[in-house]
Amino acid sequence: MISFQPITPNDKELITSYILPSGQQDCDLSFANLCSWHFMSESAFAVVDNRLILRFTNEDGQHEYFMPIGDGNLIPIVDKLSEQADAEKEPLILRGILPGTREILEQYYPTLFEYTANRDYFDYIYRRQDLAELKGKNYQPKRNHVNKFKKEYRFDFQPLTPELIPECLLFEAEWCMKHGCEENENIRNERQALTFALDHYNELSLSGAVIHVEGKIAAFTFGAPISHDTFGIHFEKADISLDGSYSIINQQFAASLPEQYLWLNREEDMGIPGLRQAKTSYHPAKLLEKCKAVKIK
């Protein structure tokens, strides 16, 4: 049996030593997300044959595994995970499977798995330079929002530092009340993850930014690297009474990130129509198609 242990901020060096060089772009593989959403996913890890295995618990109480990350043949480890699932009397569920990985699985196990994909959980991935510069006809509406904000408000853009975290938490609490967090479980869960992340800001190597208008927060955002060239935008909050507040924090933060990050992952839309429209309006370079594979009994 493979022994898994819960993921904590103390595991950052080990886990990121596998994920950062892997070239992965899946937002679920951000170490910050692995820790911040642990209260829901019970994220855990193990290292087997010099490959990292991540495990989650789904809403049905069953375990789901990411494909092993690291060098070497993944098939023997998939066989071990199958044995693990059998011993625990659970179906083997593999998640976050990209098209190329699916081809490998289908080659070795042509009839073993049933595959399903949910568009609601595909990641939106953008070229960082596109969001920083907003050039071209496609981005004209976004440029208009940014320029209007710059014209109407005297604002201050600065990095999100630990000294600003209490102010951000207060702003988020007010945002949460305005958006019905008491009735919306998704917002409450997001708030718990956001609070954990800000409480462990340095430990998780987060980077963010804050915009003030007349001395008050108008917007803030933060995220973390997923791989060496992909940065994940994990949280973004803005005062919608200030027209263009989301557009300006998006553009300014993208422009402030190091040039090594060619890509920005702004995560999924969860099937929420307004969120889908907003993410689509920024013209993603690609949607990261992910599927699950469930071992057929």
PDB file of N, CA and C in Angstrom, residues 237-285:
ATOM      1  N   LYS A 237     -10.500  40.287  -6.492  1.00  0.00           N
ATOM      2  CA  LYS A 237     -11.683  40.946  -5.941  1.00  0.00           C
ATOM      3  C   LYS A 237     -11.614  42.431  -6.267  1.00  0.00           C
ATOM      4  N   ALA A 238     -12.774  42.999  -6.614  1.00  0.00           N
ATOM      5  CA  ALA A 238     -12.795  44.422  -6.962  1.00  0.00           C
ATOM      6  C   ALA A 238     -14.136  45.033  -6.585  1.00  0.00           C
ATOM      7  N   ASP A 239     -14.112  46.324  -6.432  1.00  0.00           N
ATOM      8  CA  ASP A 239     -15.321  47.091  -6.117  1.00  0.00           C
ATOM      9  C   ASP A 239     -16.044  47.397  -7.422  1.00  0.00           C
ATOM     10  N   ILE A 240     -17.177  46.709  -7.653  1.00  0.00           N
ATOM     11  CA  ILE A 240     -17.864  46.859  -8.936  1.00  0.00           C
ATOM     12  C   ILE A 240     -18.537  48.222  -9.079  1.00  0.00           C
ATOM     13  N   SER A 241     -18.605  49.004  -7.991  1.00  0.00           N
ATOM     14  CA  SER A 241     -19.166  50.353  -8.119  1.00  0.00           C
ATOM     15  C   SER A 241     -18.197  51.292  -8.831  1.00  0.00           C
ATOM     16  N   LEU A 242     -16.943  50.863  -8.953  1.00  0.00           N
ATOM     17  CA  LEU A 242     -15.934  51.626  -9.691  1.00  0.00           C
ATOM     18  C   LEU A 242     -15.780  50.978 -11.064  1.00  0.00           C
ATOM     19  N   ASP A 243     -16.338  51.607 -12.069  1.00  0.00           N
ATOM     20  CA  ASP A 243     -16.348  51.026 -13.408  1.00  0.00           C
ATOM     21  C   ASP A 243     -14.927  50.783 -13.906  1.00  0.00           C
ATOM     22  N   GLY A 244     -14.669  49.524 -14.299  1.00  0.00           N
ATOM     23  CA  GLY A 244     -13.347  49.176 -14.804  1.00  0.00           C
ATOM     24  C   GLY A 244     -12.397  48.654 -13.757  1.00  0.00           C
ATOM     25  N   SER A 245     -12.863  48.462 -12.526  1.00  0.00           N
ATOM     26  CA  SER A 245     -11.957  48.044 -11.449  1.00  0.00           C
ATOM     27  C   SER A 245     -11.372  46.652 -11.701  1.00  0.00           C
ATOM     28  N   TYR A 246     -12.186  45.733 -12.221  1.00  0.00           N
ATOM     29  CA  TYR A 246     -11.653  44.409 -12.532  1.00  0.00           C
ATOM     30  C   TYR A 246     -10.687  44.478 -13.719  1.00  0.00           C
ATOM     31  N   SER A 247     -11.027  45.268 -14.713  1.00  0.00           N
ATOM     32  CA  SER A 247     -10.159  45.375 -15.887  1.00  0.00           C
ATOM     33  C   SER A 247      -8.796  45.952 -15.527  1.00  0.00           C
ATOM     34  N   ILE A 248      -8.773  46.954 -14.659  1.00  0.00           N
ATOM     35  CA  ILE A 248      -7.511  47.615 -14.340  1.00  0.00           C
ATOM     36  C   ILE A 248      -6.606  46.727 -13.492  1.00  0.00           C
ATOM     37  N   ILE A 249      -7.160  45.997 -12.517  1.00  0.00           N
ATOM     38  CA  ILE A 249      -6.312  45.136 -11.686  1.00  0.00           C
ATOM     39  C   ILE A 249      -5.778  43.975 -12.516  1.00  0.00           C
ATOM     40  N   ASN A 250      -6.610  43.486 -13.431  1.00  0.00           N
ATOM     41  CA  ASN A 250      -6.183  42.404 -14.322  1.00  0.00           C
ATOM     42  C   ASN A 250      -5.011  42.852 -15.183  1.00  0.00           C
ATOM     43  N   GLN A 251      -5.166  43.994 -15.844  1.00  0.00           N
ATOM     44  CA  GLN A 251      -4.137  44.476 -16.767  1.00  0.00           C
ATOM     45  C   GLN A 251      -2.854  44.872 -16.037  1.00  0.00           C
ATOM     46  N   GLN A 252      -2.999  45.602 -14.956  1.00  0.00           N
ATOM     47  CA  GLN A 252      -1.823  46.099 -14.241  1.00  0.00           C
ATOM     48  C   GLN A 252      -1.018  44.953 -13.620  1.00  0.00           C
ATOM     49  N   PHE A 253      -1.702  43.957 -13.093  1.00  0.00           N
ATOM     50  CA  PHE A 253      -0.971  42.848 -12.479  1.00  0.00           C
ATOM     51  C   PHE A 253      -0.272  42.013 -13.541  1.00  0.00           C
ATOM     52  N   ALA A 254      -0.954  41.762 -14.665  1.00  0.00           N
ATOM     53  CA  ALA A 254      -0.315  41.012 -15.750  1.00  0.00           C
ATOM     54  C   ALA A 254       0.953  41.730 -16.213  1.00  0.00           C
ATOM     55  N   ALA A 255       0.882  43.053 -16.298  1.00  0.00           N
ATOM     56  CA  ALA A 255       2.045  43.833 -16.745  1.00  0.00           C
ATOM     57  C   ALA A 255       3.176  43.816 -15.726  1.00  0.00           C
ATOM     58  N   SER A 256       2.848  43.598 -14.460  1.00  0.00           N
ATOM     59  CA  SER A 256       3.865  43.652 -13.404  1.00  0.00           C
ATOM     60  C   SER A 256       4.596  42.328 -13.203  1.00  0.00           C
ATOM     61  N   LEU A 257       4.067  41.246 -13.729  1.00  0.00           N
ATOM     62  CA  LEU A 257       4.678  39.932 -13.508  1.00  0.00           C
ATOM     63  C   LEU A 257       5.959  39.778 -14.315  1.00  0.00           C
ATOM     64  N   PRO A 258       6.900  38.999 -13.821  1.00  0.00           N
ATOM     65  CA  PRO A 258       8.156  38.782 -14.554  1.00  0.00           C
ATOM     66  C   PRO A 258       7.897  38.195 -15.936  1.00  0.00           C
ATOM     67  N   GLU A 259       8.752  38.544 -16.894  1.00  0.00           N
ATOM     68  CA  GLU A 259       8.572  38.104 -18.272  1.00  0.00           C
ATOM     69  C   GLU A 259       8.749  36.608 -18.447  1.00  0.00           C
ATOM     70  N   GLN A 260       9.323  35.916 -17.460  1.00  0.00           N
ATOM     71  CA  GLN A 260       9.458  34.467 -17.585  1.00  0.00           C
ATOM     72  C   GLN A 260       8.094  33.784 -17.669  1.00  0.00           C
ATOM     73  N   TYR A 261       7.052  34.443 -17.141  1.00  0.00           N
ATOM     74  CA  TYR A 261       5.719  33.853 -17.198  1.00  0.00           C
ATOM     75  C   TYR A 261       5.064  34.226 -18.520  1.00  0.00           C
ATOM     76  N   LEU A 262       5.077  33.275 -19.418  1.00  0.00           N
ATOM     77  CA  LEU A 262       4.486  33.479 -20.743  1.00  0.00           C
ATOM     78  C   LEU A 262       2.974  33.297 -20.711  1.00  0.00           C
ATOM     79  N   TRP A 263       2.503  32.547 -19.714  1.00  0.00           N
ATOM     80  CA  TRP A 263       1.101  32.172 -19.665  1.00  0.00           C
ATOM     81  C   TRP A 263       0.486  32.512 -18.311  1.00  0.00           C
ATOM     82  N   LEU A 264      -0.799  32.870 -18.352  1.00  0.00           N
ATOM     83  CA  LEU A 264      -1.572  33.074 -17.130  1.00  0.00           C
ATOM     84  C   LEU A 264      -2.741  32.107 -17.132  1.00  0.00           C
ATOM     85  N   ASN A 265      -2.869  31.359 -16.062  1.00  0.00           N
ATOM     86  CA  ASN A 265      -4.011  30.464 -15.886  1.00  0.00           C
ATOM     87  C   ASN A 265      -4.993  31.158 -14.947  1.00  0.00           C
ATOM     88  N   ARG A 266      -6.185  31.469 -15.475  1.00  0.00           N
ATOM     89  CA  ARG A 266      -7.200  32.149 -14.680  1.00  0.00           C
ATOM     90  C   ARG A 266      -8.306  31.191 -14.243  1.00  0.00           C
ATOM     91  N   GLU A 267      -7.969  29.913 -14.235  1.00  0.00           N
ATOM     92  CA  GLU A 267      -8.807  28.857 -13.681  1.00  0.00           C
ATOM     93  C   GLU A 267     -10.109  28.669 -14.462  1.00  0.00           C
ATOM     94  N   GLU A 268     -11.049  27.918 -13.893  1.00  0.00           N
ATOM     95  CA  GLU A 268     -12.242  27.503 -14.603  1.00  0.00           C
ATOM     96  C   GLU A 268     -13.408  28.456 -14.361  1.00  0.00           C
ATOM     97  N   ASP A 269     -14.530  28.200 -15.053  1.00  0.00           N
ATOM     98  CA  ASP A 269     -15.706  29.055 -14.836  1.00  0.00           C
ATOM     99  C   ASP A 269     -16.823  28.346 -14.075  1.00  0.00           C
ATOM    100  N   MET A 270     -16.647  27.038 -13.793  1.00  0.00           N
ATOM    101  CA  MET A 270     -17.598  26.247 -13.005  1.00  0.00           C
ATOM    102  C   MET A 270     -19.018  26.268 -13.589  1.00  0.00           C
ATOM    103  N   GLY A 271     -19.114  26.603 -14.862  1.00  0.00           N
ATOM    104  CA  GLY A 271     -20.416  26.620 -15.501  1.00  0.00           C
ATOM    105  C   GLY A 271     -21.278  27.811 -15.150  1.00  0.00           C
ATOM    106  N   ILE A 272     -20.709  28.811 -14.470  1.00  0.00           N
ATOM    107  CA  ILE A 272     -21.460  30.017 -14.096  1.00  0.00           C
ATOM    108  C   ILE A 272     -21.499  30.942 -15.312  1.00  0.00           C
ATOM    109  N   PRO A 273     -22.693  31.241 -15.843  1.00  0.00           N
ATOM    110  CA  PRO A 273     -22.781  31.997 -17.104  1.00  0.00           C
ATOM    111  C   PRO A 273     -22.023  33.313 -17.095  1.00  0.00           C
ATOM    112  N   GLY A 274     -22.172  34.118 -16.054  1.00  0.00           N
ATOM    113  CA  GLY A 274     -21.488  35.406 -16.006  1.00  0.00           C
ATOM    114  C   GLY A 274     -19.981  35.254 -15.964  1.00  0.00           C
ATOM    115  N   LEU A 275     -19.513  34.253 -15.219  1.00  0.00           N
ATOM    116  CA  LEU A 275     -18.077  34.019 -15.124  1.00  0.00           C
ATOM    117  C   LEU A 275     -17.534  33.518 -16.454  1.00  0.00           C
ATOM    118  N   ARG A 276     -18.289  32.664 -17.120  1.00  0.00           N
ATOM    119  CA  ARG A 276     -17.856  32.180 -18.433  1.00  0.00           C
ATOM    120  C   ARG A 276     -17.746  33.325 -19.429  1.00  0.00           C
ATOM    121  N   GLN A 277     -18.743  34.209 -19.414  1.00  0.00           N
ATOM    122  CA  GLN A 277     -18.721  35.344 -20.331  1.00  0.00           C
ATOM    123  C   GLN A 277     -17.508  36.238 -20.055  1.00  0.00           C
ATOM    124  N   ALA A 278     -17.243  36.472 -18.760  1.00  0.00           N
ATOM    125  CA  ALA A 278     -16.123  37.340 -18.395  1.00  0.00           C
ATOM    126  C   ALA A 278     -14.788  36.743 -18.820  1.00  0.00           C
ATOM    127  N   LYS A 279     -14.604  35.449 -18.587  1.00  0.00           N
ATOM    128  CA  LYS A 279     -13.332  34.815 -18.936  1.00  0.00           C
ATOM    129  C   LYS A 279     -13.167  34.702 -20.446  1.00  0.00           C
ATOM    130  N   THR A 280     -14.260  34.422 -21.140  1.00  0.00           N
ATOM    131  CA  THR A 280     -14.193  34.314 -22.595  1.00  0.00           C
ATOM    132  C   THR A 280     -13.884  35.669 -23.232  1.00  0.00           C
ATOM    133  N   SER A 281     -14.368  36.736 -22.609  1.00  0.00           N
ATOM    134  CA  SER A 281     -14.181  38.072 -23.194  1.00  0.00           C
ATOM    135  C   SER A 281     -12.722  38.488 -23.240  1.00  0.00           C
ATOM    136  N   TYR A 282     -11.863  37.805 -22.501  1.00  0.00           N
ATOM    137  CA  TYR A 282     -10.432  38.096 -22.546  1.00  0.00           C
ATOM    138  C   TYR A 282      -9.695  37.242 -23.578  1.00  0.00           C
ATOM    139  N   HIS A 283     -10.433  36.471 -24.354  1.00  0.00           N
ATOM    140  CA  HIS A 283      -9.886  35.717 -25.483  1.00  0.00           C
ATOM    141  C   HIS A 283      -8.728  34.798 -25.071  1.00  0.00           C
ATOM    142  N   PRO A 284      -9.047  33.728 -24.365  1.00  0.00           N
ATOM    143  CA  PRO A 284      -7.985  32.801 -23.949  1.00  0.00           C
ATOM    144  C   PRO A 284      -7.244  32.216 -25.149  1.00  0.00           C
ATOM    145  N   ALA A 285      -5.951  31.996 -24.970  1.00  0.00           N
ATOM    146  CA  ALA A 285      -5.156  31.352 -26.018  1.00  0.00           C
ATOM    147  C   ALA A 285      -5.555  29.895 -26.157  1.00  0.00           C
TER     148      ALA A 285
END
